[in-house]
XYZ file of C-alpha atoms in Angstrom:
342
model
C 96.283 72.434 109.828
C 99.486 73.349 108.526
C 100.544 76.752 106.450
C 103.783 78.000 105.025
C 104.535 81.334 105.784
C 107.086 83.558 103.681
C 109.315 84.792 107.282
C 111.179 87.588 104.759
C 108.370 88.960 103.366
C 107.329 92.411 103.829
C 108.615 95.734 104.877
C 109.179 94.979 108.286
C 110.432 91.109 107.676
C 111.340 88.604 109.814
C 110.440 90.754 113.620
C 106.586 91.149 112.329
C 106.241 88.099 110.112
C 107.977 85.883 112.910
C 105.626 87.916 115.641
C 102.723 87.140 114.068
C 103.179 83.825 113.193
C 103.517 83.168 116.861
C 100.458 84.713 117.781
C 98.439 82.491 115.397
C 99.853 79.461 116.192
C 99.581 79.892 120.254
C 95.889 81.040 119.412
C 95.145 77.654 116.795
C 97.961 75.553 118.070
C 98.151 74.837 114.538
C 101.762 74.200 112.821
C 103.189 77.003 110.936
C 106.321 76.654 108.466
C 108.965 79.778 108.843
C 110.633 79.872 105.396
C 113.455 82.001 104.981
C 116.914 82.650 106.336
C 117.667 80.359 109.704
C 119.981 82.851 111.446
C 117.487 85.630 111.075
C 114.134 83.532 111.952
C 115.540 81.800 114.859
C 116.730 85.034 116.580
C 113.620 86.710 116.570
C 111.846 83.454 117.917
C 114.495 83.559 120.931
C 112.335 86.450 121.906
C 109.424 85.144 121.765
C 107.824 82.443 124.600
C 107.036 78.991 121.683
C 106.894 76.872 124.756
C 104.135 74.058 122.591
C 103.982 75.508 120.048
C 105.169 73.743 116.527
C 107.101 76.919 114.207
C 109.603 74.771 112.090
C 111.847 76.583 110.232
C 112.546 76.251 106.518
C 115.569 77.780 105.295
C 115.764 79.717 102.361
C 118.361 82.676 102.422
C 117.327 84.106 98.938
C 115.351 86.532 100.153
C 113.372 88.870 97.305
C 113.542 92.291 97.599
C 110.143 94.710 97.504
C 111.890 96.369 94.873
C 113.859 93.693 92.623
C 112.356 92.883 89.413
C 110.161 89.463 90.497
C 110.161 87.350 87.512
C 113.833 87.808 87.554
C 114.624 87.900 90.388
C 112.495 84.231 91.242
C 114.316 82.524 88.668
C 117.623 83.485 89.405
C 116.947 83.244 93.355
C 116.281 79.604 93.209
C 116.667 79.546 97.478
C 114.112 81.726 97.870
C 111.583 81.852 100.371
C 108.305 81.747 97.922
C 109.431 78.977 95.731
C 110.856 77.008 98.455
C 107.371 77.546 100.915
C 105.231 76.641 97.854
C 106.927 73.458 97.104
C 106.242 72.788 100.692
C 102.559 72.550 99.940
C 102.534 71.134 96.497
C 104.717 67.947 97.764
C 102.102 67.901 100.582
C 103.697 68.931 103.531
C 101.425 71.829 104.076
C 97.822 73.142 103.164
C 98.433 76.885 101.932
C 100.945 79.422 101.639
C 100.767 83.042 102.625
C 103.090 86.145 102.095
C 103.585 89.854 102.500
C 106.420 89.705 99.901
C 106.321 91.222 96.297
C 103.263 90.313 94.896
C 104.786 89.924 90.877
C 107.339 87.526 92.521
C 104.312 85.839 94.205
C 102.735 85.760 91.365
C 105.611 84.473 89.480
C 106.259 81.551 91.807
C 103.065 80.504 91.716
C 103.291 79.835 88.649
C 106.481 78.071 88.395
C 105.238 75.610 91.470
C 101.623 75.041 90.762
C 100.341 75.985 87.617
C 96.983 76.687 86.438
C 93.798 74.910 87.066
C 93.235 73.653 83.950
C 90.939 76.121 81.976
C 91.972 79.286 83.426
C 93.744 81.966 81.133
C 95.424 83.869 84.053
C 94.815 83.422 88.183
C 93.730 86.637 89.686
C 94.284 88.584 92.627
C 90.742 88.923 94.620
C 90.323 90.753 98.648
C 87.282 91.448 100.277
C 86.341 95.136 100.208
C 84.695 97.074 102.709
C 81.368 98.825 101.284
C 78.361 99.755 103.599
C 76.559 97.016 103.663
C 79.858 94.728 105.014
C 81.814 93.472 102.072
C 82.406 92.269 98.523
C 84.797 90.469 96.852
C 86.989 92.407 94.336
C 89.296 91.871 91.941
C 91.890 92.073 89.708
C 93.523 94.118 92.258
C 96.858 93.995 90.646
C 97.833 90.246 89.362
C 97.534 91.309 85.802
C 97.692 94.664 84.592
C 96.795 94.586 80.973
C 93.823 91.937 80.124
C 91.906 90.454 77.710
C 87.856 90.191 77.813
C 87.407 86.497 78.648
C 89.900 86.618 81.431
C 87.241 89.292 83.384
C 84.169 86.965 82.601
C 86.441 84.061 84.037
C 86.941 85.443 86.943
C 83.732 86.549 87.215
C 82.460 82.756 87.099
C 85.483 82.381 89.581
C 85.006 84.871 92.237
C 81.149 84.030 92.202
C 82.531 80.621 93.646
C 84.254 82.052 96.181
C 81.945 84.152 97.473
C 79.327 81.345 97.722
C 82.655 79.385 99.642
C 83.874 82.227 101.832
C 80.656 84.618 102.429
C 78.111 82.130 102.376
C 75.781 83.493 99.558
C 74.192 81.214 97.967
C 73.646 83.764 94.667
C 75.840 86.644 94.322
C 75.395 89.437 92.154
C 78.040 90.079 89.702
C 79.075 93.215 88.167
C 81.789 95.334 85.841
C 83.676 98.100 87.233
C 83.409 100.891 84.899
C 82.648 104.664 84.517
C 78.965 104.820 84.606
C 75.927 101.859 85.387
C 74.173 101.891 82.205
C 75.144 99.251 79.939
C 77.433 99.496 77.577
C 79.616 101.876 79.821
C 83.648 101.478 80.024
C 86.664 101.225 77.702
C 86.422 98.876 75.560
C 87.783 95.968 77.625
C 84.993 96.160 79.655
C 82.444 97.153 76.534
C 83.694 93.366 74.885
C 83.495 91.715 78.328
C 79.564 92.611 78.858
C 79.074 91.022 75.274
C 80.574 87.820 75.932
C 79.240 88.155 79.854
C 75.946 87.785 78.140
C 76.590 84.957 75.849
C 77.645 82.931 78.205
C 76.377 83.998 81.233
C 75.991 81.088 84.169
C 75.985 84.335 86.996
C 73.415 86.498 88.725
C 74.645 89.167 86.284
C 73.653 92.238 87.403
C 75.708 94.687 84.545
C 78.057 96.925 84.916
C 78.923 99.817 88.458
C 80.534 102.878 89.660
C 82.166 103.373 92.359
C 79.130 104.577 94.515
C 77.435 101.812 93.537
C 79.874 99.379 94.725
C 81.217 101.257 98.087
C 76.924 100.815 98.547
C 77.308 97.369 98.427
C 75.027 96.348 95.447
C 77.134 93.709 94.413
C 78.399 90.633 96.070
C 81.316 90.347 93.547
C 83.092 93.241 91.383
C 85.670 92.521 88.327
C 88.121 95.010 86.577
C 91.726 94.491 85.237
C 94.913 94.584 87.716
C 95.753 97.978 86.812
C 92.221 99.672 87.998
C 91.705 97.002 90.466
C 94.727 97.964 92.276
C 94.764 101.893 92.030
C 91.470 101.621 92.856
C 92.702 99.772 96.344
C 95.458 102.070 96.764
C 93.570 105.451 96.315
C 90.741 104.242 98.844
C 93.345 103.699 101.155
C 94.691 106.749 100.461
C 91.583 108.793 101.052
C 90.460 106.973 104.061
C 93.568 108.151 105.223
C 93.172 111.871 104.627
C 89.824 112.007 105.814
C 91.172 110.712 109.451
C 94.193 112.750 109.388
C 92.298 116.007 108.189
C 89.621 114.978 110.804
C 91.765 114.364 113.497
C 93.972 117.901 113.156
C 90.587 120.193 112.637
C 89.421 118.068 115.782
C 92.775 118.932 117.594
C 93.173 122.360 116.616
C 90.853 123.894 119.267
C 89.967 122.973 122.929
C 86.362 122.772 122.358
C 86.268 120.643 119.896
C 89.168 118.142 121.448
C 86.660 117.221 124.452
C 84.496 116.569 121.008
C 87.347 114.370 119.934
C 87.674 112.368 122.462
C 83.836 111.617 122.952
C 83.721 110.581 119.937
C 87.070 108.251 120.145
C 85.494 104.787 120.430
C 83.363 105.482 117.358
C 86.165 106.853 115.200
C 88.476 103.685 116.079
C 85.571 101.398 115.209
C 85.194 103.196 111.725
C 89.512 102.831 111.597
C 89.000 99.286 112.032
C 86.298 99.442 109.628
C 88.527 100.393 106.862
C 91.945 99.290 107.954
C 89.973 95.740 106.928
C 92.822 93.892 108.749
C 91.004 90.778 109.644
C 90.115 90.528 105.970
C 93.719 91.469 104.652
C 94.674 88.487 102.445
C 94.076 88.468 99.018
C 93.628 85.422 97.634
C 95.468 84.288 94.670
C 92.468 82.231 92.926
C 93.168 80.177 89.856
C 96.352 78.098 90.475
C 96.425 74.624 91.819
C 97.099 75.552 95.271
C 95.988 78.006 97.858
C 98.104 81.282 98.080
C 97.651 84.319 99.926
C 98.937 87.592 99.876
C 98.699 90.098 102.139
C 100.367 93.960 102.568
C 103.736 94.605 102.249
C 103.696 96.953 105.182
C 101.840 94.522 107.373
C 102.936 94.271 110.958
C 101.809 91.259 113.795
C 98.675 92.019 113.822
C 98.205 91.770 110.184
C 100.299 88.972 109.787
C 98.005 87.147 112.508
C 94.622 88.210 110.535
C 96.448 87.185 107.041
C 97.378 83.621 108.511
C 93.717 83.711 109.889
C 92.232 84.448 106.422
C 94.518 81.989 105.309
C 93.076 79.301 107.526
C 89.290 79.888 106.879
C 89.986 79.086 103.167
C 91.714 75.920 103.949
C 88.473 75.151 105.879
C 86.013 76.074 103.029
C 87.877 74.168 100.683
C 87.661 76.829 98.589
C 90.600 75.538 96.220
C 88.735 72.104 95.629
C 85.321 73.755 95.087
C 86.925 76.553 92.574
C 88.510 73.624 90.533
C 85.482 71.033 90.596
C 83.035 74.007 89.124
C 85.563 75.302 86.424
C 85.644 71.978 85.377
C 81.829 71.731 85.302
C 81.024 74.730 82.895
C 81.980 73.900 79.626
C 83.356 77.335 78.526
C 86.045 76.921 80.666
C 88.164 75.117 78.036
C 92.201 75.446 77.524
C 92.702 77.369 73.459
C 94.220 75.595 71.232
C 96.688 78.509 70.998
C 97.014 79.228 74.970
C 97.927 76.050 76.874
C 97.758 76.117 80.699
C 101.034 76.712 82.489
């Protein structure tokens, strides 16, 4: 197998990206493409041991920035790491690309390289999230912030495919994010989405849920717009984070309760690990005509590693081929005479 990885991407670019494409590849032996600046790459791989291991390096010095403008900032950087990488793997010198970059300039790129499956309004940006029960898949979580109705019950139909590819179930239960479970609930995006859900409805539609609902895990696959999707991400990130760090300083603050603390250590870094979701940290980019991945701009190695990882195991469900054969099967999913594919 063979993936592209963006070497500038992220926060911490090229030491972690470079440092954790090294781990994958002397775990897989598989062949993974640096893309970005030479000079920078090959200095951090002169302190790593690559004795075997096959890291060609792709050089593309115009690097995006986390906060340039991406659209922009794509098209005027024609060197740059995310066009250049994705060309790698449309000309067929590579399976899938993955990056920690800016996810609009992602987005963007994506675009420009692959295009659409035919049929599909907009790709969109789907992770799995941790609930109780193990996971779901969710999405938008911030490829498109404002949306129209039939781009939701797309990716419903999507996603569903995915699961059934990636999780192995064989019928997953499909639902709405919105503000209450009855139907009928949600702004009216979601109101107009339930309506044509049910006129053309191919799913194990289970209706619309709330949050509880889906951190209970009683759907397989949940759909809102980019904008929710990803402050939705963001703020359970956020409070998994003050419920640790509030934890850990109540836990700290007296000597009783720190021999508590560190009883209970093993089963508070298996709940960190839980919801740090790191071996599950690579959204996929589902809807173009080729596989892209993105994962956390603050990733470090070990993310990197699990991204590639993630990376690899849709490569091996063939979960591009299988989206694009059953789009093409369902005869809703046809191009508008006023919105051609791009």
């Amino acid at each position: 197998m063979k993936l592209v990885l963006d070497a500038m991407g992220g926060d911490f670019a090229p030491e972690e990206t470079v440092a954790g494409a090294v781990a994958y590849a002397r775990d897989t032996h598989h062949t993974v493409f640096l893309v970005g600046d030479e000079t920078a790459i090959r200095r951090e791989l002169d302190k790593q041991d690559i004795a075997g291991l096959d890291l060609p390096i792709i050089h593309a010095p115009d690097a995006v920035g986390m906060d340039e403008q991406p659209a922009m900032a794509v098209r005027r950087k024609k060197r740059n790491p995310m066009v250049v990488g994705m060309k790698l793997v449309n000309e067929g010198h590579a399976d899938a690309f993955c990056s920690v970059g800016n996810t609009g300039a992602v987005l963007t790129a994506g675009h420009m390289v692959f295009r659409r499956i035919r049929g599909v309004h907009r790709a969109v940006l789907t992770v799995p999230f941790p609930n109780f029960s193990g996971f779901h898949l969710f999405g938008d979580v911030g490829a498109n912030t404002d949306c129209k109705p039939e781009w939701l019950v797309q990716w419903a139909h999507m996603l569903a495919i995915y699961a059934k590819a990636l999780l192995d179930i064989e019928n997953p239960r499909v639902a709405f994010l919105a503000n209450g479970e009855e139907t009928g609930k949600g702004n009216q995006l979601i109101k107009t989405a339930q309506v044509l859900m049910a006129q053309r409805n191919h799913l194990n539609y289970i209706g619309v849920v709330e949050p509880k609902e889906m951190m209970a895990g009683q759907a397989d696959v949940v759909i809102t717009d980019g904008f929710t999707g990803n402050i939705a991400v963001k703020q359970s990130e956020a409070v998994a984070k003050f419920i640790f760090q509030t934890l850990r300083d109540e836990l700290m603050a007296r000597p009783r309760s720190k021999v508590g603390a560190a009883l209970a250590r093993p089963a508070f870094h298996a709940i960190l690990e839980r919801l740090n979701n790191k071996e599950h940290g690579a959204a996929l980019l589902l809807g173009l005509n080729g596989l892209v991945t993105v994962a956390h701009g603050r990733s470090k190695r070990d993310s990197i590693y699990y991204a590639l990882k993630t990376t690899d195991r849709l490569v091996e469900a063939d979960v591009l081929e299988k989206t694009r054969h059953k789009i093409e099967s369902l005869p809703h999913f046809q191009v508008p005479s006023r919105e051609k594919t791009s």
